[in-house]
Coordinates of C-alpha atoms and ligand atoms in Angstrom, one line a residue:
X18 CA 5.0 -20.9 -44.6
X19 CA 6.3 -18.1 -46.7
X20 CA 7.3 -14.7 -45.6
X21 CA 7.4 -11.9 -47.5
X22 CA 9.3 -8.4 -48.2
X23 CA 7.7 -6.2 -45.7
X24 CA 7.1 -7.9 -42.8
X25 CA 4.3 -10.1 -44.0
X26 CA 3.9 -13.6 -43.3
X27 CA 1.5 -16.0 -44.3
X28 CA 0.8 -19.3 -43.9
X29 CA -1.0 -21.5 -47.3
X30 CA -3.8 -22.0 -45.4
X31 CA -4.5 -19.0 -44.7
X32 CA -5.6 -18.8 -48.1
X33 CA -8.6 -20.4 -50.0
X34 CA -7.5 -20.0 -53.1
X35 CA -10.5 -22.3 -54.7
X36 CA -13.7 -21.3 -54.4
X37 CA -16.5 -24.5 -54.5
X38 CA -20.2 -25.2 -53.9
X39 CA -21.8 -26.4 -50.5
X40 CA -22.3 -30.2 -51.6
X41 CA -20.0 -31.2 -54.7
X42 CA -17.5 -34.0 -55.8
X43 CA -15.2 -31.6 -57.6
X44 CA -12.6 -29.6 -57.3
X45 CA -12.0 -30.5 -60.8
X46 CA -8.2 -31.6 -62.1
X47 CA -8.4 -32.6 -65.6
X48 CA -10.7 -32.5 -68.4
X49 CA -14.1 -34.6 -67.4
X50 CA -16.7 -35.7 -69.8
X51 CA -19.3 -33.1 -69.8
X52 CA -16.5 -30.8 -71.3
X53 CA -14.5 -34.0 -73.2
X54 CA -13.0 -31.7 -77.0
X55 CA -13.1 -34.6 -79.0
X56 CA -16.7 -34.5 -80.1
X57 CA -15.2 -30.4 -81.4
X58 CA -11.7 -32.2 -83.1
X59 CA -13.7 -34.8 -84.9
X60 CA -17.1 -32.8 -85.6
X61 CA -14.9 -30.4 -86.7
X62 CA -17.5 -27.6 -84.2
X63 CA -15.6 -24.2 -85.0
X64 CA -14.6 -25.2 -89.1
X65 CA -16.2 -21.8 -90.0
X66 CA -15.6 -20.0 -87.4
X67 CA -12.2 -17.2 -86.4
X68 CA -11.1 -17.0 -82.7
X69 CA -8.5 -14.2 -81.9
X70 CA -6.3 -15.4 -78.8
X71 CA -4.3 -12.7 -76.9
X72 CA -1.8 -13.9 -74.9
X73 CA -0.8 -16.9 -77.1
X74 CA 2.8 -16.6 -77.0
X75 CA 3.3 -19.6 -74.3
X76 CA 1.5 -20.8 -71.4
X77 CA -2.4 -21.3 -71.4
X78 CA -3.1 -18.8 -74.5
X79 CA -0.7 -21.2 -76.5
X80 CA -3.4 -24.0 -75.5
X81 CA -6.2 -22.3 -76.4
X82 CA -5.3 -21.8 -79.6
X83 CA -4.7 -25.6 -80.5
X84 CA -7.8 -26.8 -78.7
X85 CA -9.5 -24.3 -80.8
X86 CA -7.3 -25.2 -84.5
X87 CA -7.9 -28.8 -83.5
X88 CA -11.4 -28.0 -83.4
X89 CA -11.5 -26.0 -87.3
X90 CA -11.2 -22.9 -86.1
X91 CA -9.1 -19.7 -87.9
X92 CA -7.4 -18.2 -85.0
X93 CA -5.3 -15.0 -84.9
X94 CA -2.9 -15.2 -82.5
X95 CA -2.0 -11.8 -80.4
X96 CA 1.7 -11.2 -78.1
X97 CA 4.3 -9.2 -78.2
X98 CA 7.3 -12.0 -78.9
X99 CA 7.1 -12.5 -82.5
X100 CA 9.4 -15.5 -82.1
X101 CA 7.1 -17.0 -79.7
X102 CA 4.0 -16.4 -82.1
X103 CA 5.4 -18.5 -84.9
X104 CA 6.4 -20.9 -83.0
X105 CA 3.1 -21.4 -81.8
X106 CA 1.4 -20.6 -85.6
X107 CA 4.2 -23.3 -86.6
X108 CA 4.1 -26.2 -84.0
X109 CA -0.5 -25.7 -84.9
X110 CA 0.7 -26.7 -88.2
X111 CA 2.8 -29.1 -87.7
X112 CA 0.2 -30.9 -86.1
X113 CA -3.2 -29.1 -87.6
X114 CA -2.9 -29.9 -92.0
X115 CA -4.9 -27.2 -93.1
X116 CA -4.5 -25.0 -90.2
X117 CA -5.3 -21.2 -91.1
X118 CA -3.6 -19.2 -88.9
X119 CA -2.4 -15.2 -88.9
X120 CA 0.6 -14.0 -85.5
X121 CA -0.2 -10.2 -84.2
X122 CA 2.4 -9.0 -83.0
X123 CA 0.8 -6.1 -80.2
X124 CA 1.2 -5.1 -77.6
X125 CA -2.0 -5.5 -75.6
X126 CA -2.3 -2.2 -73.7
X127 CA -1.9 -0.2 -77.2
X128 CA -5.5 1.4 -78.4
X129 CA -4.3 1.8 -82.2
X130 CA -2.0 -1.6 -82.5
X131 CA -5.3 -3.7 -81.2
X132 CA -7.9 -1.8 -83.5
X133 CA -6.0 -3.3 -86.9
X134 CA -5.0 -6.4 -84.8
X135 CA -8.9 -7.0 -84.7
X136 CA -9.8 -5.0 -88.4
X137 CA -6.9 -7.3 -89.8
X138 CA -8.2 -10.2 -89.1
X139 CA -11.8 -9.2 -89.9
X140 CA -11.0 -8.0 -93.6
X141 CA -8.7 -11.3 -94.1
X142 CA -10.9 -13.8 -93.2
X143 CA -14.3 -12.1 -92.8
X144 CA -15.9 -11.9 -89.9
X145 CA -15.1 -12.4 -86.0
X146 CA -17.4 -15.4 -84.0
X147 CA -14.7 -16.0 -80.3
X148 CA -12.4 -13.6 -78.3
X149 CA -10.6 -14.4 -75.9
X150 CA -8.9 -12.3 -73.6
X151 CA -6.6 -13.8 -71.9
X152 CA -3.1 -12.5 -71.8
X153 CA -2.0 -11.1 -68.4
X154 CA 0.9 -10.6 -66.0
X155 CA 1.1 -10.9 -62.1
X156 CA 3.8 -8.6 -60.4
X157 CA 5.9 -11.6 -58.3
X158 CA 4.2 -11.4 -55.0
X159 CA 6.4 -10.3 -51.9
X160 CA 5.7 -5.6 -51.8
X161 CA 2.8 -4.5 -50.1
X162 CA 1.2 -1.4 -52.6
X163 CA 2.7 2.0 -50.2
X164 CA 6.0 0.4 -51.1
X165 CA 6.1 -0.8 -54.4
X166 CA 6.8 1.2 -57.9
X167 CA 3.1 3.0 -58.4
X168 CA 3.9 2.9 -62.1
X169 CA 4.8 -1.3 -62.4
X170 CA 1.4 -1.5 -59.8
X171 CA -1.1 0.5 -62.2
X172 CA 0.9 -1.5 -65.4
X173 CA -1.2 -4.6 -63.9
X174 CA -4.2 -2.3 -64.4
X175 CA -3.1 -1.3 -67.6
X176 CA -2.1 -5.1 -69.7
X177 CA -4.8 -6.8 -67.5
X178 CA -7.8 -4.8 -67.3
X179 CA -7.2 -2.2 -70.2
X180 CA -6.2 -4.9 -72.6
X181 CA -8.8 -7.2 -72.0
X182 CA -11.2 -3.9 -72.9
X183 CA -9.1 -2.7 -75.9
X184 CA -9.3 -5.7 -77.3
X185 CA -13.9 -6.3 -76.3
X186 CA -13.4 -3.2 -77.9
X187 CA -12.9 -3.3 -80.9
X188 CA -14.5 -7.1 -81.2
X189 CA -17.6 -6.1 -80.3
X190 CA -19.3 -5.4 -83.3
X191 CA -17.8 -8.1 -84.7
X192 CA -19.6 -10.3 -82.4
X193 CA -22.6 -8.7 -82.6
X194 CA -23.0 -9.6 -86.3
X195 CA -21.9 -13.6 -85.9
X196 CA -23.8 -13.4 -82.3
X197 CA -20.6 -14.6 -80.7
X198 CA -19.1 -14.9 -77.8
X199 CA -15.9 -13.2 -75.5
X200 CA -14.4 -15.8 -73.1
X201 CA -12.0 -13.2 -70.6
X202 CA -8.6 -15.7 -68.2
X203 CA -10.2 -13.9 -65.4
X204 CA -8.6 -15.6 -62.0
X205 CA -9.7 -17.2 -58.3
X206 CA -7.3 -13.7 -57.8
X207 CA -10.6 -11.9 -58.0
X208 CA -12.7 -13.7 -55.2
X209 CA -10.3 -13.1 -53.0
X210 CA -8.1 -10.3 -51.5
X211 CA -4.4 -12.4 -51.0
X212 CA -2.2 -9.5 -49.9
X213 CA 0.9 -7.7 -51.7
X214 CA -1.7 -8.6 -54.8
X215 CA -4.2 -6.5 -55.2
X216 CA -3.1 -4.4 -58.5
X217 CA -4.0 -8.8 -59.7
X218 CA -7.0 -8.9 -57.8
X219 CA -8.2 -5.7 -58.3
X220 CA -7.7 -6.0 -62.3
X221 CA -9.7 -9.4 -62.3
X222 CA -12.6 -8.3 -60.3
X223 CA -13.1 -5.6 -63.0
X224 CA -12.9 -7.5 -65.7
X225 CA -15.7 -10.2 -64.4
X226 CA -17.8 -6.5 -63.9
X227 CA -17.2 -5.7 -67.7
X228 CA -18.3 -8.9 -68.9
X229 CA -21.2 -8.8 -66.3
X230 CA -22.2 -5.0 -69.1
X231 CA -21.5 -7.5 -71.9
X232 CA -24.7 -9.0 -72.3
X233 CA -26.6 -5.9 -70.9
X234 CA -25.2 -3.1 -73.1
X235 CA -25.3 -6.2 -76.3
X236 CA -27.9 -8.6 -76.3
X237 CA -26.8 -10.8 -78.8
X238 CA -22.9 -11.4 -77.4
X239 CA -22.6 -14.0 -74.5
X240 CA -19.0 -13.4 -71.8
X241 CA -17.7 -15.6 -69.2
X242 CA -14.9 -14.3 -67.1
X243 CA -13.3 -17.6 -66.5
X244 CA -10.7 -18.9 -64.0
X245 CA -7.8 -21.5 -65.8
X246 CA -7.3 -23.0 -62.9
X247 CA -3.2 -22.4 -61.3
X248 CA -1.3 -23.9 -64.1
X249 CA 2.4 -23.7 -63.6
X250 CA 3.2 -21.4 -66.6
X251 CA 6.1 -18.6 -66.2
X252 CA 3.8 -16.0 -64.7
X253 CA 2.6 -18.0 -62.3
X254 CA 5.8 -19.9 -61.5
X255 CA 7.9 -15.9 -61.8
X256 CA 5.2 -14.8 -59.1
X257 CA 5.7 -16.8 -56.4
X258 CA 2.4 -16.6 -55.0
X259 CA 1.3 -19.3 -52.9
X260 CA -0.9 -21.9 -54.5
X261 CA -0.5 -25.8 -55.3
X262 CA -0.7 -26.5 -59.0
X263 CA -3.6 -27.7 -59.7
X264 CA -4.0 -28.6 -63.3
X265 CA -2.3 -28.5 -67.0
X266 CA -3.9 -25.3 -69.4
X267 CA -5.6 -28.2 -71.3
X268 CA -8.5 -28.3 -68.8
X269 CA -9.1 -24.4 -68.9
X270 CA -8.5 -24.3 -72.9
X271 CA -11.4 -27.9 -72.6
X272 CA -13.7 -25.5 -70.6
X273 CA -13.5 -22.1 -73.2
X274 CA -14.2 -24.4 -75.8
X275 CA -17.0 -26.0 -74.5
X276 CA -18.4 -22.3 -73.0
X277 CA -17.7 -21.1 -77.2
X278 CA -19.4 -23.5 -78.3
X279 CA -22.9 -22.8 -77.4
X280 CA -22.9 -25.3 -74.6
X281 CA -23.7 -23.1 -71.3
X282 CA -25.0 -19.7 -72.4
X283 CA -27.2 -19.5 -68.6
X284 CA -23.6 -18.8 -68.0
X285 CA -23.9 -15.5 -69.7
X286 CA -22.3 -12.8 -67.9
X287 CA -20.5 -14.9 -64.9
X288 CA -17.7 -15.9 -63.5
X289 CA -17.2 -19.9 -64.0
X290 CA -13.8 -21.9 -63.1
X291 CA -12.2 -24.5 -64.3
X292 CA -12.0 -26.4 -61.7
X293 CA -15.3 -26.8 -61.3
X294 CA -16.9 -30.0 -62.7
X295 CA -19.8 -28.1 -64.9
X296 CA -22.2 -30.8 -65.9
X297 CA -22.7 -31.4 -61.6
X298 CA -22.7 -27.3 -62.1
X299 CA -25.6 -27.0 -64.4
X300 CA -27.8 -30.0 -62.8
X301 CA -27.8 -29.5 -59.3
X302 CA -27.1 -25.4 -59.3
X303 CA -28.5 -23.9 -62.3
X304 CA -31.9 -23.1 -61.2
X305 CA -30.0 -21.6 -58.1
X306 CA -27.7 -19.6 -59.7
X307 CA -30.3 -18.5 -62.5
X308 CA -32.6 -17.0 -59.4
X309 CA -30.6 -15.4 -57.1
X310 CA -28.1 -14.8 -59.5
X311 CA -25.3 -16.0 -58.8
X312 CA -21.4 -16.1 -60.0
X313 CA -21.5 -11.6 -60.3
X314 CA -19.6 -9.3 -58.4
X315 CA -22.7 -7.7 -55.4
X316 CA -22.4 -7.2 -51.9
X317 CA -24.4 -8.9 -49.9
X318 CA -26.1 -7.5 -46.6
X319 CA -26.3 -10.1 -44.0
Ligands
NAP404 P1 2.4 -16.5 -69.6 O1 2.0 -18.4 -69.3 O2 3.2 -15.6 -68.8 O3 1.2 -16.3 -70.9 C1 1.3 -15.3 -71.1 C2 0.6 -14.1 -72.0 O4 0.1 -13.1 -72.1 C3 1.8 -14.3 -73.5 O5 1.4 -14.7 -74.1 C4 2.7 -12.9 -72.9 O6 3.3 -13.0 -75.0 C5 1.2 -12.2 -73.0 N1 1.1 -10.6 -72.7 C6 1.8 -10.3 -71.5 N2 1.1 -9.1 -71.1 C7 1.4 -8.5 -72.7 C8 1.0 -7.6 -73.3 N3 1.0 -6.5 -73.0 N4 1.0 -7.8 -74.8 C9 0.4 -9.0 -75.7 N5 0.1 -9.8 -75.1 C10 1.0 -9.7 -73.5 O7 0.8 -17.1 -68.3 P2 0.1 -17.1 -68.0 O8 -0.4 -18.1 -66.8 O9 -0.7 -18.9 -69.0 O10 -1.7 -16.7 -68.7 C11 -3.0 -16.3 -69.0 C12 -3.6 -15.9 -68.6 O11 -4.6 -17.0 -67.0 C13 -3.1 -14.5 -67.9 O12 -4.8 -13.8 -68.0 C14 -3.4 -14.7 -66.4 O13 -4.3 -14.4 -65.1 C15 -4.1 -16.1 -66.4 N6 -4.5 -16.8 -65.0 C16 -3.0 -17.7 -64.9 C17 -2.8 -18.6 -63.5 C18 -2.2 -19.9 -63.5 O14 -2.2 -20.5 -62.6 N7 -1.1 -19.3 -64.5 C19 -4.8 -18.3 -62.5 C20 -4.9 -17.5 -62.8 C21 -5.5 -17.0 -64.2 P3 4.0 -11.4 -74.5 O15 5.4 -11.6 -73.4 O16 4.8 -12.2 -75.6 O17 3.5 -11.3 -74.9

């Protein structure tokens, strides 16, 4: 049981923080054969591709960057902390001989900085194939929205939603040319209403909707909103969220690689959880998902 300030009391069991299909053998908590990244590493699937990852200075974004680099991609890494970005770049260069890595010290809220980072990436590498909009924040939970600093509440949307929009906005013309991919790192928090998490939940739900709009407005570009699993990163540990951590960052990284490699384009414009076995989702649920246009936000009538 966790007691929050403002006399809100919540039991862990009052949240169902995983999303599940009716009959299945998932959630999965580690990399499984259907999304095994090793074939991408050995075949260098992304050798001619350019991938931009935001929030790449640590946590899930750093792992995503590592995975794409091992699959041969040229990388543009974005975050605010120059030292940590440099450390991620150095680690990639140490483990992937010949790695091509640019870093950009950028605040995702700053439209001019974002515009320049995307333009400089394309100027340097000549193209852009994949945008992984991963940068995100979560305030420490425990304060209801009427008590929280309103600027802090709104800032979550500035980073989690505006930051994603900024990158998608400037990346789209290049992704249209390459027939590329947007992968926005969303959250299971977009699908549940956890007290004191309204800013995070709203920001991530709006990101899911933005992802739905990508193929509607730009049919040549594929887009996915991905829940990475509950990973013990700085953000997650600092939030005090009442979740049990179920996986490391590698599962999300392998999921993102699988999606950006064109292995699940039928899920274009939809929400995907890294905790689902995508092979099982495809074999058991693809027809129903497409028929009912599921995994998008909609109002259900009884
Ligand atoms: P993390 O370790 O705290 O990493 C967050 C990253 O975002 C850092 O690289 C940080 O870099 C960057 N960032 C934050 N604000 C930024 C800004 N204004 N401009 C540029 N970069 C910024 O957290 P994480 O868990 O890996 O989170 C990655 C994504 O996964 C987030 O979108 C989060 O919502 C999502 N997610 C995580 C979990 C989980 O359990 N960990 C669950 C669901 C969803 P700088 O500080 O250097 O700028």
